mmCIF file of C-alpha atoms in Angstrom:
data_model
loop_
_atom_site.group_PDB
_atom_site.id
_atom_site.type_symbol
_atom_site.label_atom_id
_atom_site.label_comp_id
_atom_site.label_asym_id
_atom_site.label_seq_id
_atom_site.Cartn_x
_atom_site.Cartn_y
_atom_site.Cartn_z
ATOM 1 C CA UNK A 10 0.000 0.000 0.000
ATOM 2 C CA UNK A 11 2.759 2.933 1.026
ATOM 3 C CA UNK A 12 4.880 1.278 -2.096
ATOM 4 C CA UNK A 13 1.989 2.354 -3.938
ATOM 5 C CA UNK A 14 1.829 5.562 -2.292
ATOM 6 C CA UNK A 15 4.974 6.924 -2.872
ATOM 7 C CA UNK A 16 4.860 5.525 -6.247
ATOM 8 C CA UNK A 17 1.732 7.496 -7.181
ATOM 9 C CA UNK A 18 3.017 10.625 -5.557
ATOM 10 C CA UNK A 19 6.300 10.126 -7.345
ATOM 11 C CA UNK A 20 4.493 10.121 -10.611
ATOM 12 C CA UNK A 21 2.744 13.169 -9.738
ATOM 13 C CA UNK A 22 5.511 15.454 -8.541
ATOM 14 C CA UNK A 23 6.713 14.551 -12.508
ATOM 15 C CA UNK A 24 3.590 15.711 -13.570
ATOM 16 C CA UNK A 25 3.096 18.600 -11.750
ATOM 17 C CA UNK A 26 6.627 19.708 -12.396
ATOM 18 C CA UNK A 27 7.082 18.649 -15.899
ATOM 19 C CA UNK A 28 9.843 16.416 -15.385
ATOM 20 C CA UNK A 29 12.231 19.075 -13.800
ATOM 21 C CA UNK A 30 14.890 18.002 -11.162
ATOM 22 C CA UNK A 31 14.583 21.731 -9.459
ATOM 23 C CA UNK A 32 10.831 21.522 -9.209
ATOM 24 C CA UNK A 33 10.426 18.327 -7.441
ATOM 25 C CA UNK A 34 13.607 19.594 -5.920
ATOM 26 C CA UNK A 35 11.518 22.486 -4.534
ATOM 27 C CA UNK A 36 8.800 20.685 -3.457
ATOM 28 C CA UNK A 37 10.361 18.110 -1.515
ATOM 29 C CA UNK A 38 12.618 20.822 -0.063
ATOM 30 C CA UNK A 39 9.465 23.035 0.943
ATOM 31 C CA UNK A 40 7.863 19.680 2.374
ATOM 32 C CA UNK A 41 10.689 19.709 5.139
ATOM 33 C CA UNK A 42 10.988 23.100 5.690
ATOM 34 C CA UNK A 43 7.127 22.959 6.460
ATOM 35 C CA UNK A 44 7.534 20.000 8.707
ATOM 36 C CA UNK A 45 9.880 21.548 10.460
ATOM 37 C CA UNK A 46 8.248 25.203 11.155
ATOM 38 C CA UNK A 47 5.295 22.984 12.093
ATOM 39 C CA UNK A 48 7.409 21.432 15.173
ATOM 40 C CA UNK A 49 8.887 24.965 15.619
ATOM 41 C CA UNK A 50 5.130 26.221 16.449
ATOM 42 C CA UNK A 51 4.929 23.786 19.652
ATOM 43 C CA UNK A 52 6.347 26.468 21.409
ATOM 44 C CA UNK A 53 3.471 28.815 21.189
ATOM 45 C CA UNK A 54 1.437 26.191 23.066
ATOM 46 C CA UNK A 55 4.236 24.445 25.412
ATOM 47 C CA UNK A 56 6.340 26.164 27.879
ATOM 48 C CA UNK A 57 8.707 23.630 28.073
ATOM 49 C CA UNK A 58 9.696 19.913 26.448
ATOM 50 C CA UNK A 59 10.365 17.033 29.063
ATOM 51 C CA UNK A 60 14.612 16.302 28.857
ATOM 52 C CA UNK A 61 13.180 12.595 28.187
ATOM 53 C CA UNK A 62 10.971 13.916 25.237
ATOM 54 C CA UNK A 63 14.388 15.822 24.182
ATOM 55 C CA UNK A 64 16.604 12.890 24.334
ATOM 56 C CA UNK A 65 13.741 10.865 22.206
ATOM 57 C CA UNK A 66 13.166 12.918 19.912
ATOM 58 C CA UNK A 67 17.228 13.172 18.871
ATOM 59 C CA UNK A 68 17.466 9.721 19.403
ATOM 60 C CA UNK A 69 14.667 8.984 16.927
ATOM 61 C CA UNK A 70 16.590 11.350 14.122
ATOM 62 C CA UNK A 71 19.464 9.563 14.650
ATOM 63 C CA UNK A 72 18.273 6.296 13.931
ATOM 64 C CA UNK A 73 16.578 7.548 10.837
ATOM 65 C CA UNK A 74 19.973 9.244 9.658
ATOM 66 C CA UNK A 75 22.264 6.067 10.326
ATOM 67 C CA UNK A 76 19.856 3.871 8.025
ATOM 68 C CA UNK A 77 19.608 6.872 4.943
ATOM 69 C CA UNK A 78 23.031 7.805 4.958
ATOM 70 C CA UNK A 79 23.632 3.835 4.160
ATOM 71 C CA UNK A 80 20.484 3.018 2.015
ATOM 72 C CA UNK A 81 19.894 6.168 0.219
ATOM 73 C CA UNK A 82 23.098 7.635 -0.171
ATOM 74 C CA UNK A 83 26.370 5.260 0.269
ATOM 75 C CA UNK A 84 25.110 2.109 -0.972
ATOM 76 C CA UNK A 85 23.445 3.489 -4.355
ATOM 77 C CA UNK A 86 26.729 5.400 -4.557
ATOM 78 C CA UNK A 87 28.659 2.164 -4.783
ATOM 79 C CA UNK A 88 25.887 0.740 -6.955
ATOM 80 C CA UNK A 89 25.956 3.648 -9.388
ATOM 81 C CA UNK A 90 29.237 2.961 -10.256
ATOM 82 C CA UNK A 91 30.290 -0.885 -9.301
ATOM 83 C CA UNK A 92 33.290 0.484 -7.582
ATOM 84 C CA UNK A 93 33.824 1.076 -3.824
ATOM 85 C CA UNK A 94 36.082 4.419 -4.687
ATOM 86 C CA UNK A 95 33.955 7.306 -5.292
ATOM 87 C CA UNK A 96 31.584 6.267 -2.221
ATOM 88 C CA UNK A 97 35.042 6.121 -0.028
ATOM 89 C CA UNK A 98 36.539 9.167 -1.754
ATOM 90 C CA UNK A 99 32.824 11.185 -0.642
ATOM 91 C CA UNK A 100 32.289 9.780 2.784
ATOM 92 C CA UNK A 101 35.464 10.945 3.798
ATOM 93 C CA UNK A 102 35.013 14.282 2.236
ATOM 94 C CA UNK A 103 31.872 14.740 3.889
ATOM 95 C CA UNK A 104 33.330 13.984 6.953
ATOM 96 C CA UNK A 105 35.943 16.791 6.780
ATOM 97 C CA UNK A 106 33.062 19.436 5.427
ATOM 98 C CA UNK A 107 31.496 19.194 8.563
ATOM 99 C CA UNK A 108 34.265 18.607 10.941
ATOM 100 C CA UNK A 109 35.814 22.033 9.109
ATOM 101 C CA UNK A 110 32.654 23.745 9.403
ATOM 102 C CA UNK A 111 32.196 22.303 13.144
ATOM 103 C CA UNK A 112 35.965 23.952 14.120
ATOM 104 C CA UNK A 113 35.705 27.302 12.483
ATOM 105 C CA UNK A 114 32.182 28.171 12.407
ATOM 106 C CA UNK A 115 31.236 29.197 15.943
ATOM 107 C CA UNK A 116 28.132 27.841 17.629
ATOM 108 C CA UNK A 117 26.581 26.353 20.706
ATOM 109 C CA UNK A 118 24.786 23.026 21.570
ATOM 110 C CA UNK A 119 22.297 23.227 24.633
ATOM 111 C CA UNK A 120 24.418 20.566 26.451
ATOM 112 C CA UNK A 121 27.963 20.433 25.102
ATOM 113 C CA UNK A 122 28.477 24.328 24.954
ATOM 114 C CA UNK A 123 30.804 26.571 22.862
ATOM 115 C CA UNK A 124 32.248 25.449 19.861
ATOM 116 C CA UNK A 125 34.484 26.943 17.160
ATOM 117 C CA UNK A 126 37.148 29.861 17.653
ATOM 118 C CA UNK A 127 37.528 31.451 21.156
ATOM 119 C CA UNK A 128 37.532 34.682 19.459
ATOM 120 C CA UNK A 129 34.647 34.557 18.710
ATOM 121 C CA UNK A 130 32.417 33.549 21.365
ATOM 122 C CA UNK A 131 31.644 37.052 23.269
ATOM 123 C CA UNK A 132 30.494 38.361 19.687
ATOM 124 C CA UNK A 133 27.194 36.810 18.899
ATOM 125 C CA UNK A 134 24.731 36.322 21.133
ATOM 126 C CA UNK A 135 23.943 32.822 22.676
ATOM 127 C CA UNK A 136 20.910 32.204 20.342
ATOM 128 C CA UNK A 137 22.586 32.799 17.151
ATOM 129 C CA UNK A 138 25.383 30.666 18.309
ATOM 130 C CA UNK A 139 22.650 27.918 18.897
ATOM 131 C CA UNK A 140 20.855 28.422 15.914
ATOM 132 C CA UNK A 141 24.528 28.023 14.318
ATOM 133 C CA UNK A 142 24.734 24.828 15.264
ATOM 134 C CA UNK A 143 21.211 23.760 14.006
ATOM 135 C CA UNK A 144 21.650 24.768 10.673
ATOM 136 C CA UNK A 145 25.159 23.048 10.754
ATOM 137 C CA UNK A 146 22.871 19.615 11.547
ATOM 138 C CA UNK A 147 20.125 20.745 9.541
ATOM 139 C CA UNK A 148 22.528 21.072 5.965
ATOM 140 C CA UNK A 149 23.348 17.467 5.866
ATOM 141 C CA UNK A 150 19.908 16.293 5.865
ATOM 142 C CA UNK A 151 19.137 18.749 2.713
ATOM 143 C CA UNK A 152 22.115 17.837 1.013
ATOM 144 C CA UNK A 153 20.566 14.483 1.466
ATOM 145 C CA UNK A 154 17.506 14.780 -0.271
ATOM 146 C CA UNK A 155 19.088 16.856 -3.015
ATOM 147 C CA UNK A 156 21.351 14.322 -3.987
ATOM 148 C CA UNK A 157 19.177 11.084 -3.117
ATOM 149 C CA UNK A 158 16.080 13.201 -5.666
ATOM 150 C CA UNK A 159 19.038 13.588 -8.664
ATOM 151 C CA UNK A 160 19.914 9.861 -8.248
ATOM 152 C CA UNK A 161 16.562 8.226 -8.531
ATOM 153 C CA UNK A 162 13.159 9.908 -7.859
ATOM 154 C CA UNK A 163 11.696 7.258 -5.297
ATOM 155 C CA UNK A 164 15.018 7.013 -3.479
ATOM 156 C CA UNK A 165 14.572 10.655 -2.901
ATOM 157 C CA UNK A 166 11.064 10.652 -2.311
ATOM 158 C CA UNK A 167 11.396 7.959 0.741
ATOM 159 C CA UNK A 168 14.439 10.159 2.108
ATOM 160 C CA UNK A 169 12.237 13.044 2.028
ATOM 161 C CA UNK A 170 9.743 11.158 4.079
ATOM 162 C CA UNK A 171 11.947 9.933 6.672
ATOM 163 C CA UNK A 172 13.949 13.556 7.082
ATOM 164 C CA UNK A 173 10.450 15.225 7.083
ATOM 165 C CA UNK A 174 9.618 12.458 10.215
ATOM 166 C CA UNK A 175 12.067 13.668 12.030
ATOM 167 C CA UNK A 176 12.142 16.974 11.259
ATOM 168 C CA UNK A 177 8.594 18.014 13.376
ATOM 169 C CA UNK A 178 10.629 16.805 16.578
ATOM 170 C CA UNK A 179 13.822 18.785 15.516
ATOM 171 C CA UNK A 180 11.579 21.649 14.469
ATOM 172 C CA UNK A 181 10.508 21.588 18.371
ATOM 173 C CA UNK A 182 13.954 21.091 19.986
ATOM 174 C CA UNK A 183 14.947 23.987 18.489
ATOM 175 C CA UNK A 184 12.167 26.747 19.383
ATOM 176 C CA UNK A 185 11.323 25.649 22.970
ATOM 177 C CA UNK A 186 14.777 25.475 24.633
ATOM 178 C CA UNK A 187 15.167 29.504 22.927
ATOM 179 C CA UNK A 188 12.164 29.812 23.973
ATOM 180 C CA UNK A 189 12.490 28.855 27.721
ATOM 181 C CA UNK A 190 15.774 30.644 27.485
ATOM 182 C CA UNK A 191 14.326 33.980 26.205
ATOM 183 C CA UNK A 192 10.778 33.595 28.037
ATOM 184 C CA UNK A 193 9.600 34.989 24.360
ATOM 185 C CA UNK A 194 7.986 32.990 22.047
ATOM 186 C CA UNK A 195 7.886 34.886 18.598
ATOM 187 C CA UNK A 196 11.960 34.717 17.989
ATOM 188 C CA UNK A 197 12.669 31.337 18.900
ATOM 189 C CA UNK A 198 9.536 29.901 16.671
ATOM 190 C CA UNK A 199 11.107 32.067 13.719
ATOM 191 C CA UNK A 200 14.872 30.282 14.340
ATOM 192 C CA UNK A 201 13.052 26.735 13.967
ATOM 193 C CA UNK A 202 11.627 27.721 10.647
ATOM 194 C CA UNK A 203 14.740 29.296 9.861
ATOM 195 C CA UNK A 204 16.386 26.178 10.221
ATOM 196 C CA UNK A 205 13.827 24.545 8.004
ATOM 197 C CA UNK A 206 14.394 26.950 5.154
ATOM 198 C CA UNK A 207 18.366 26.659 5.630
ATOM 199 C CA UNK A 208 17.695 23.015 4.812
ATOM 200 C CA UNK A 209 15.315 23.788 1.901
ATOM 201 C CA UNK A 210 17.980 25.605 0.692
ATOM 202 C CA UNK A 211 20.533 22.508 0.755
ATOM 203 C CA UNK A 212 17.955 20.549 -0.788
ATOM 204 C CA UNK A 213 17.634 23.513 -4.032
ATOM 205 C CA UNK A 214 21.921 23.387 -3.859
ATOM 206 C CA UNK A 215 22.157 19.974 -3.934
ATOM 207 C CA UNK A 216 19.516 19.131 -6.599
ATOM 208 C CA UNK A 217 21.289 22.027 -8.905
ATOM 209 C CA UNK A 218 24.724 21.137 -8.202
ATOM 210 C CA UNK A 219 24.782 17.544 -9.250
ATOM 211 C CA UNK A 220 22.284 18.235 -12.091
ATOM 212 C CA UNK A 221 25.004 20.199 -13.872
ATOM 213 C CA UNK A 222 27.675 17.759 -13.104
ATOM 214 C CA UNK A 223 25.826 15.034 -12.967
ATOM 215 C CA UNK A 224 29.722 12.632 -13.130
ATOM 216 C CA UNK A 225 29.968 13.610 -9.401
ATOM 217 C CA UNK A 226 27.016 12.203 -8.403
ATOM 218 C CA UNK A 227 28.490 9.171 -6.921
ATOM 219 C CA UNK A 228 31.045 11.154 -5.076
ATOM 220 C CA UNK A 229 27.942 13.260 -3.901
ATOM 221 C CA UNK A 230 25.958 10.388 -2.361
ATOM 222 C CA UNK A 231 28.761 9.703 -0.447
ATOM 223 C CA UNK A 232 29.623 13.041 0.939
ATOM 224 C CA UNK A 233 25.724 13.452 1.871
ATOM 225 C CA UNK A 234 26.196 10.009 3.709
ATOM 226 C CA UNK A 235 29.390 10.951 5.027
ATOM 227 C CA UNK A 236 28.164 14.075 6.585
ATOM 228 C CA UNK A 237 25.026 12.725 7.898
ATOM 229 C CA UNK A 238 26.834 9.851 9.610
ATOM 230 C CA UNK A 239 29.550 12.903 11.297
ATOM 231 C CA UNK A 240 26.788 15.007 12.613
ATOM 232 C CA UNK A 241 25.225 11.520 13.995
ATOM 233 C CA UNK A 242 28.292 10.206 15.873
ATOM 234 C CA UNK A 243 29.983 13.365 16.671
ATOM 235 C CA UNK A 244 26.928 15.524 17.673
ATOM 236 C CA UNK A 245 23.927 13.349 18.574
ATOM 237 C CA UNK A 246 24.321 10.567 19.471
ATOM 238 C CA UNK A 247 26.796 11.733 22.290
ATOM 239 C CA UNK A 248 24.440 14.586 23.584
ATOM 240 C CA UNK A 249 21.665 12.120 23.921
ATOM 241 C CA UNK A 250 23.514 9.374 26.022
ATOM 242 C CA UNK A 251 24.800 12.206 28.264
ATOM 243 C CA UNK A 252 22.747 10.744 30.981
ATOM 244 C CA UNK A 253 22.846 7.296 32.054
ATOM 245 C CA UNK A 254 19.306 6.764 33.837
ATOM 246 C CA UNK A 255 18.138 7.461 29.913
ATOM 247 C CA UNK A 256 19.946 4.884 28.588
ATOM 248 C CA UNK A 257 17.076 2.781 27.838
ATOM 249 C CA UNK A 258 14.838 5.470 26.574
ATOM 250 C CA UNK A 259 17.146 6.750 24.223
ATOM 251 C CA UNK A 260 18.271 3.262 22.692
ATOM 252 C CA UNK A 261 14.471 3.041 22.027
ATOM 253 C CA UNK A 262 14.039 6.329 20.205
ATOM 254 C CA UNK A 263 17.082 5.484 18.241
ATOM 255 C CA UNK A 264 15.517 1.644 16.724
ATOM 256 C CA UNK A 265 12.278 3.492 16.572
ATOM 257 C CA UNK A 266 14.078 6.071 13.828
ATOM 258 C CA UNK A 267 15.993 3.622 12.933
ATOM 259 C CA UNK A 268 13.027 0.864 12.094
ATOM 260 C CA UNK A 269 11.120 3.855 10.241
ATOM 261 C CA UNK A 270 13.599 4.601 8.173
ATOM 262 C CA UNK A 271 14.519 0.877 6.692
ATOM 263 C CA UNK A 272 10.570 0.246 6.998
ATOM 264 C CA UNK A 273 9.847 2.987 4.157
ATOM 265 C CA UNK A 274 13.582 1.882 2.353
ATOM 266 C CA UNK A 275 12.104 -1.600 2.177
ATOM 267 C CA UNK A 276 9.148 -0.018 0.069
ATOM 268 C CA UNK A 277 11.543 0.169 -2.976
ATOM 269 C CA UNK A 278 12.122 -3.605 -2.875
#
């Protein structure tokens, strides 16, 4: 039935956009950014999110980012091109995008702290430097759906899915901690849709770069996946087993992403 689904809808995104990359491009990238400003607008009705629900709902993104950055991204990357190289060659690239952009663009995480130069840290204000580091998680998931649309329409479509999943929770980890921390409610709902339409962005980049050189593609897939799996490793999954009396909870969050995510791969098969 959701094989079906996705099928259908992937034949009418062609329609509706006449067969153009950038359209359906568009699209999928406005379908995230509206998931996400939809789980930035919690915090006009919450005053706070439970740590647990926190930890959960990173948790649960993680899992669904481990499973795309292998089925969507790496492993079509080594399909694409029968060869193990330009997969290798783009995962470690991706890697050392993000690490780069991790060491010299300054930001904050709720739990971790500063990151980035010292110099810098006393110039922007707190909620930029958290916002920073949201849009630093947020551009590997658009560069993911970019790529994963250019390779093969219902690959791209299911990633969409999955990143728009997780996105609503995201969406709402970012406005209500600003939120609490501001004791506003108008700025920190407008940084979570930020954050959606930084990703939208990715998506548009991604989609137009490897359209043009279309030879990198394989090399693209695997920075996407390589990028995805750094933010993962580096960034969540060490915030969210920061306390040990979560342990359990956040092991289920992360096979409930995870599950999801191979659930709606396994509707390609």
């Amino acid at each position: 039935m959701l094989e079906n689904f996705i099928a259908s809808l992937a034949e009418w995104i062609l329609r509706v956009s006449n067969g153009e990359i950038m359209w359906v491009a568009f699209y999928a990238g406005l379908f995230v950014a509206v998931i996400t400003s939809l789980g930035a607008l919690v915090a006009i009705f919450a005053r706070s999110i439970p740590e647990k629900g926190v930890e959960f709902s990173l948790s649960f993104a993680a899992g669904v980012m481990v499973v795309a950055s292998f089925t969507s991204l790496v492993l079509p990357a080594i399909e694409s091109t029968d060869s193990f190289s330009p997969a290798g060659i783009g995962v470690a690239l991706g890697v050392l995008l993000i690490y780069a952009i991790d060491r010299l663009l300054p930001h904050e995480h709720l739990v971790k702290g500063y990151e980035g130069p010292r110099s810098m840290k006393e110039r922007l204000r707190k909620v930029w430097l958290l916002v920073i580091a949201v849009i630093i998680h947020n551009l590997p998931e658009g560069l993911a759906v970019g790529t994963s649309l250019v390779y093969n329409l219902r690959v791209g479509l299911v990633t969409t899915i999955a990143i728009g999943i997780q996105d609503f929770p995201e969406g709402t980890v970012v406005s209500l901690p600003l939120a609490t921390l501001q004791k506003k409610r108008l700025q920190p709902i407008a940084m979570g849709v930020l954050s959606g339409f930084a990703e939208m962005a990715m998506v548009l980049v991604g989609a137009y770069f490897f359209t043009l050189f279309s030879w990198l593609l394989p090399y693209g897939l695997g920075l996407a996946g390589g990028a995805m799996l750094y933010v993962t490793v580096k960034e969540m999954i060490p915030e969210i087993y920061r306390r040990e009396e979560s342990e359990t909870l956040v092991t289920l969050g992360f096979f409930a992403g995870f599950y999801v995510m191979l659930f709606l791969d396994s509707m390609l098969g």
